[in-house]
GROMACS .gro file of N, CA and C in nm:
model
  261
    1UNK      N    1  -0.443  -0.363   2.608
    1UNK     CA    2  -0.406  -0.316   2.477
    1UNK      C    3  -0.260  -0.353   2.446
    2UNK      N    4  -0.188  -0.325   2.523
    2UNK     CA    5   0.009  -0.349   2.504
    2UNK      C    6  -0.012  -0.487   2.497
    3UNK      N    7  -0.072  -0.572   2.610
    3UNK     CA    8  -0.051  -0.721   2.586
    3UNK      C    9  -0.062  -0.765   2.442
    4UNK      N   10  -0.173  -0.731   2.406
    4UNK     CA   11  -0.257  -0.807   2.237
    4UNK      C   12  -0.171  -0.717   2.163
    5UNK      N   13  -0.102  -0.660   2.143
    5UNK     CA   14  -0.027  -0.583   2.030
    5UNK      C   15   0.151  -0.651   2.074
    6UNK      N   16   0.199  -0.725   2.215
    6UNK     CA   17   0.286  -0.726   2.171
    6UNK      C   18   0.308  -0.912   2.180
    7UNK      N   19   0.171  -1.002   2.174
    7UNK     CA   20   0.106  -1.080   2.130
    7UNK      C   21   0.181  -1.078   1.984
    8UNK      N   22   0.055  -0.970   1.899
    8UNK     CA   23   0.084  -0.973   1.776
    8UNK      C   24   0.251  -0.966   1.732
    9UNK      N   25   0.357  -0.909   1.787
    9UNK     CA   26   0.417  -0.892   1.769
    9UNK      C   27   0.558  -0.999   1.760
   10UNK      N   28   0.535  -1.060   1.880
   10UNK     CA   29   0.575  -1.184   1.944
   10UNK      C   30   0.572  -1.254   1.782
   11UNK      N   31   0.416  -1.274   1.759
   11UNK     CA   32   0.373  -1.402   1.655
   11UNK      C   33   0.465  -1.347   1.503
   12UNK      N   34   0.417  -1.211   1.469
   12UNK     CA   35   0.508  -1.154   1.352
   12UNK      C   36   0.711  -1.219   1.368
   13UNK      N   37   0.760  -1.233   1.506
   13UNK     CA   38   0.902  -1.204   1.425
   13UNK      C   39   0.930  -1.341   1.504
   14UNK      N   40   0.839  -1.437   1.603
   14UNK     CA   41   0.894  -1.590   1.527
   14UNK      C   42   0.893  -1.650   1.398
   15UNK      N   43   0.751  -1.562   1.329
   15UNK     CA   44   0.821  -1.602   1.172
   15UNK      C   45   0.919  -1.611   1.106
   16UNK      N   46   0.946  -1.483   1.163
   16UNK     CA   47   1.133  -1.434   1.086
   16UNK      C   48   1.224  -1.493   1.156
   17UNK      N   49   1.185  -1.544   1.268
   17UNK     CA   50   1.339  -1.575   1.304
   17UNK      C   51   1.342  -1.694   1.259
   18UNK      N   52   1.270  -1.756   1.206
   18UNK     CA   53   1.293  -1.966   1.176
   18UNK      C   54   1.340  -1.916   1.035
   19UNK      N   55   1.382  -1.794   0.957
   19UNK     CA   56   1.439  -1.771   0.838
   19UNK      C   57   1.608  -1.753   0.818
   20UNK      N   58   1.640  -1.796   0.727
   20UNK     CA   59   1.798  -1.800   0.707
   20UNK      C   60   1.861  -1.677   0.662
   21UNK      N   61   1.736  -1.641   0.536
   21UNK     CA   62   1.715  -1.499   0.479
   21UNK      C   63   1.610  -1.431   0.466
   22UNK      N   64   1.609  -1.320   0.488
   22UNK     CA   65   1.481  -1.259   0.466
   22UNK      C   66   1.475  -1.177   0.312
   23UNK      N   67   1.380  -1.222   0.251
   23UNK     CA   68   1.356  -1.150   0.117
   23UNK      C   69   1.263  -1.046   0.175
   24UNK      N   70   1.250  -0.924   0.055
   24UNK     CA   71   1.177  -0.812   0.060
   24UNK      C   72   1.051  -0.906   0.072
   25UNK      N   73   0.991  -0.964   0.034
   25UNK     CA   74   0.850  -1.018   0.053
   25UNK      C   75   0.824  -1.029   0.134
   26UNK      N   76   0.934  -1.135   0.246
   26UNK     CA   77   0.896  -1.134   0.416
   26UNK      C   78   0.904  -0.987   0.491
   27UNK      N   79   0.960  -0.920   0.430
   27UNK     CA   80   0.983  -0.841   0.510
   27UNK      C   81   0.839  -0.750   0.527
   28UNK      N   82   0.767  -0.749   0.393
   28UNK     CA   83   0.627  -0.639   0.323
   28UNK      C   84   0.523  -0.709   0.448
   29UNK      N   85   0.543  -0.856   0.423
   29UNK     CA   86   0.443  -0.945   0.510
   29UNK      C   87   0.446  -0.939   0.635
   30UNK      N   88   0.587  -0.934   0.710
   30UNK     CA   89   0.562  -0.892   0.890
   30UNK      C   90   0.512  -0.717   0.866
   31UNK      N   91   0.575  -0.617   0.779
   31UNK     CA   92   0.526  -0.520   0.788
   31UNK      C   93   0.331  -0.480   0.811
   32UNK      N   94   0.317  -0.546   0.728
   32UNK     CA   95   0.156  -0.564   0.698
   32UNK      C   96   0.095  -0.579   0.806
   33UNK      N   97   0.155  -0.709   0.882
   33UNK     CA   98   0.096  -0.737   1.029
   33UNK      C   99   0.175  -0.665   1.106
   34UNK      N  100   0.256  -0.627   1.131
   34UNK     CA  101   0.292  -0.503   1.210
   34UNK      C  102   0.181  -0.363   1.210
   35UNK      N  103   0.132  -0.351   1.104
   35UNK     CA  104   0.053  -0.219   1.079
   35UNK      C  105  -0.049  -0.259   1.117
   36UNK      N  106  -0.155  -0.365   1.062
   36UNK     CA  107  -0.254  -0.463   1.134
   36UNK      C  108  -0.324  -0.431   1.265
   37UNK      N  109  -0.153  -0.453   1.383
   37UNK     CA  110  -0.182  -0.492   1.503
   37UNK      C  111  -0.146  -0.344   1.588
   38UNK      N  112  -0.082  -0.299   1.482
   38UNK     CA  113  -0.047  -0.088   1.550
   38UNK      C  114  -0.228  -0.041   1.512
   39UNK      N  115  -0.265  -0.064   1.414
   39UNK     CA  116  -0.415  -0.039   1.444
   39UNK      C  117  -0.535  -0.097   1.513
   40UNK      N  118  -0.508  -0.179   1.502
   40UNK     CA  119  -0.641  -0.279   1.610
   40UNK      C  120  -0.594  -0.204   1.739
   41UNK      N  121  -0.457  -0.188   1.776
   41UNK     CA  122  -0.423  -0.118   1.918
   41UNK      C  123  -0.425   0.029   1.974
   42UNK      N  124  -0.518   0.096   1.842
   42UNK     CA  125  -0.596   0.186   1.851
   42UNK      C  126  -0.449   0.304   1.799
   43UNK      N  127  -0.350   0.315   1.680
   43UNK     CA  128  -0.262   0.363   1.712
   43UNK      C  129  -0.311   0.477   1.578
   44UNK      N  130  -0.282   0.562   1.583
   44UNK     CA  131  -0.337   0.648   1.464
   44UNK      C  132  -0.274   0.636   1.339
   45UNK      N  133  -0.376   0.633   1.273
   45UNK     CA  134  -0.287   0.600   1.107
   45UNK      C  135  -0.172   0.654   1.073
   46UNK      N  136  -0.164   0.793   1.099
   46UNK     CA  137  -0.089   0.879   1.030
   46UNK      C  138   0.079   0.809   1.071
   47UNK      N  139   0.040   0.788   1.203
   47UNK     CA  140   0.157   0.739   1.329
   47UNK      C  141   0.226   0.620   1.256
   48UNK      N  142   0.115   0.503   1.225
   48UNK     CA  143   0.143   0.412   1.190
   48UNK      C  144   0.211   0.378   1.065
   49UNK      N  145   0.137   0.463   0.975
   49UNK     CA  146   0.195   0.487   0.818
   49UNK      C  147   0.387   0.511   0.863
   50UNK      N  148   0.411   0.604   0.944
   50UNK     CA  149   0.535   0.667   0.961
   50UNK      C  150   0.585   0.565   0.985
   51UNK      N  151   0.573   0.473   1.111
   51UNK     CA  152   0.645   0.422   1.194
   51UNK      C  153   0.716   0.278   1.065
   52UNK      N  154   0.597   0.300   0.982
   52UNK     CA  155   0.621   0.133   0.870
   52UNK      C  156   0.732   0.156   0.783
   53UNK      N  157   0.695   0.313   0.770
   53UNK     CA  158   0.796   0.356   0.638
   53UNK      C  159   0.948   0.365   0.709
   54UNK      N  160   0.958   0.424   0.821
   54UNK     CA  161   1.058   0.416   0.880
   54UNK      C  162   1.139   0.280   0.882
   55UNK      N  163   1.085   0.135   0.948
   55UNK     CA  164   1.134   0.029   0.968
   55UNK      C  165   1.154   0.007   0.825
   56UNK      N  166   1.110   0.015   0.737
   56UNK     CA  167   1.097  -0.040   0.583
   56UNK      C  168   1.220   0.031   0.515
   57UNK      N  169   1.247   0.110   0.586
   57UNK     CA  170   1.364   0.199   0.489
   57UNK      C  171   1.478   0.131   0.546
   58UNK      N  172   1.497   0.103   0.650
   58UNK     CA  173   1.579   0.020   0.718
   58UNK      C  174   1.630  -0.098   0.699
   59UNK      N  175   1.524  -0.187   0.622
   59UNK     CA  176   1.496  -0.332   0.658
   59UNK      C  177   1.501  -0.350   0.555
   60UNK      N  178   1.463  -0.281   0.419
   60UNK     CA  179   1.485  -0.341   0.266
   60UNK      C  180   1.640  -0.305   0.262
   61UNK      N  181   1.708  -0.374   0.244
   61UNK     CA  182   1.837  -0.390   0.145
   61UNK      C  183   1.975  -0.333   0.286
   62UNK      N  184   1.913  -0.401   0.433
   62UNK     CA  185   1.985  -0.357   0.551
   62UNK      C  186   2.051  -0.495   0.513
   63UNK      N  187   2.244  -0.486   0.545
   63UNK     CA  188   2.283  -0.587   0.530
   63UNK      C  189   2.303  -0.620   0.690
   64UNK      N  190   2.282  -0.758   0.712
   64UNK     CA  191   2.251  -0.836   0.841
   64UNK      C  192   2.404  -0.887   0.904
   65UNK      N  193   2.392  -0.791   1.038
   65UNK     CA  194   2.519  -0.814   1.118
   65UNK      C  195   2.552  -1.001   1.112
   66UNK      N  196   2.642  -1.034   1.113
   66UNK     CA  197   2.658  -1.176   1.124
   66UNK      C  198   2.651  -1.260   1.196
   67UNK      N  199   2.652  -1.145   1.328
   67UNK     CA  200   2.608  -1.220   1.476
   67UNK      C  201   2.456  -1.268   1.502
   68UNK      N  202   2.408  -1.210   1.402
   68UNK     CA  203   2.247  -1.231   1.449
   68UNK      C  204   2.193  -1.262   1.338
   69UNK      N  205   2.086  -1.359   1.356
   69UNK     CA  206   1.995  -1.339   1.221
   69UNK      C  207   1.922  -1.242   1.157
   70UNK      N  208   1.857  -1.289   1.051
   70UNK     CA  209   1.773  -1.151   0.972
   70UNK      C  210   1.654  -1.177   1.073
   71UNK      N  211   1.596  -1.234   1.140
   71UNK     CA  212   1.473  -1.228   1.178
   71UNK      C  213   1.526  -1.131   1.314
   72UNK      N  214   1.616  -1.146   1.397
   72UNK     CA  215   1.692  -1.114   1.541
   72UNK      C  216   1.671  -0.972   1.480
   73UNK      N  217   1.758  -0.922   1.336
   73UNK     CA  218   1.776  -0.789   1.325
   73UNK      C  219   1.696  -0.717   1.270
   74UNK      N  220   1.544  -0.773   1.207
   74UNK     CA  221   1.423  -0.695   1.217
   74UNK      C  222   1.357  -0.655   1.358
   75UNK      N  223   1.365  -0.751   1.448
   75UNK     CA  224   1.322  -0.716   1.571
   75UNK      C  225   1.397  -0.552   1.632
   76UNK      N  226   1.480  -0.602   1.633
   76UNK     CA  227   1.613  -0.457   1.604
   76UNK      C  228   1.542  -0.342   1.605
   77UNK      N  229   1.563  -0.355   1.451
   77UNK     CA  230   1.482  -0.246   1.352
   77UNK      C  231   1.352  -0.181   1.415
   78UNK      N  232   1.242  -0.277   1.429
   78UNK     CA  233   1.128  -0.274   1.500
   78UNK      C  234   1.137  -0.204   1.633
   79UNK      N  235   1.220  -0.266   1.693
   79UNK     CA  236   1.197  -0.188   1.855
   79UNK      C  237   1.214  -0.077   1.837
   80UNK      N  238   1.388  -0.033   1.772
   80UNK     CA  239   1.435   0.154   1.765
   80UNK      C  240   1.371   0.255   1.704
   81UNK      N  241   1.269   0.172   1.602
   81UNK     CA  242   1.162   0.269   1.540
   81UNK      C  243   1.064   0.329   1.644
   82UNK      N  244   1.045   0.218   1.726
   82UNK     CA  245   0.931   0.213   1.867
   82UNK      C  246   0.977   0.301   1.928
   83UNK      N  247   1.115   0.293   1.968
   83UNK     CA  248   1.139   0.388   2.099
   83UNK      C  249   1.195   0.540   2.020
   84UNK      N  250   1.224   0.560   1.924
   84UNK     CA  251   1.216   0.677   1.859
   84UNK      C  252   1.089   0.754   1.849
   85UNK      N  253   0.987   0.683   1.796
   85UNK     CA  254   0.848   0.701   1.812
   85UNK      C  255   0.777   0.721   1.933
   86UNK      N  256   0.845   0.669   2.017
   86UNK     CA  257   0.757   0.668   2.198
   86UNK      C  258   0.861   0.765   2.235
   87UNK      N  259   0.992   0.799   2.261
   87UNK     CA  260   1.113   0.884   2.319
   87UNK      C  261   1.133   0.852   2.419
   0.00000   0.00000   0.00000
């Protein structure tokens, strides 16, 4: 189950990282497959709904450290939601 979800995950933010900028659009679109692959991995909706809105509040209109790219600092985003969510 962890493998194929962090598979999916892997595939979601090489997208982002071959990006210079990330528009809200990319961002809706890894979200989407982020939620996707939190459910196929058996994760409960309610969980999942949270965990999206969380990264999403983050990730729309987060201005991007300079050291890293926008794709580097969704991953970011992504993990601390994870480990907030897991503890």
């Amino acid at each position: 189950m962890f493998d194929s979800l962090a598979k999916r995950f892997d595939s979601v933010f090489q997208k982002l990282r071959g990006k210079g900028l990330l528009t809200e659009a990319d961002v809706d679109a890894a979200l989407r497959e982020i939620r996707i692959a939190l459910l196929e991995a058996d994760v409960a909706l309610p969980v999942a709904k949270q965990l999206i809105a969380d990264i999403r509040e983050q990730a729309v209109g987060q201005a991007v450290l300079s050291s890293v790219s926008p794709g580097q600092q969704v991953v970011k985003i992504v993990h601390d939601g994870l480990l907030k969510l897991l503890g």
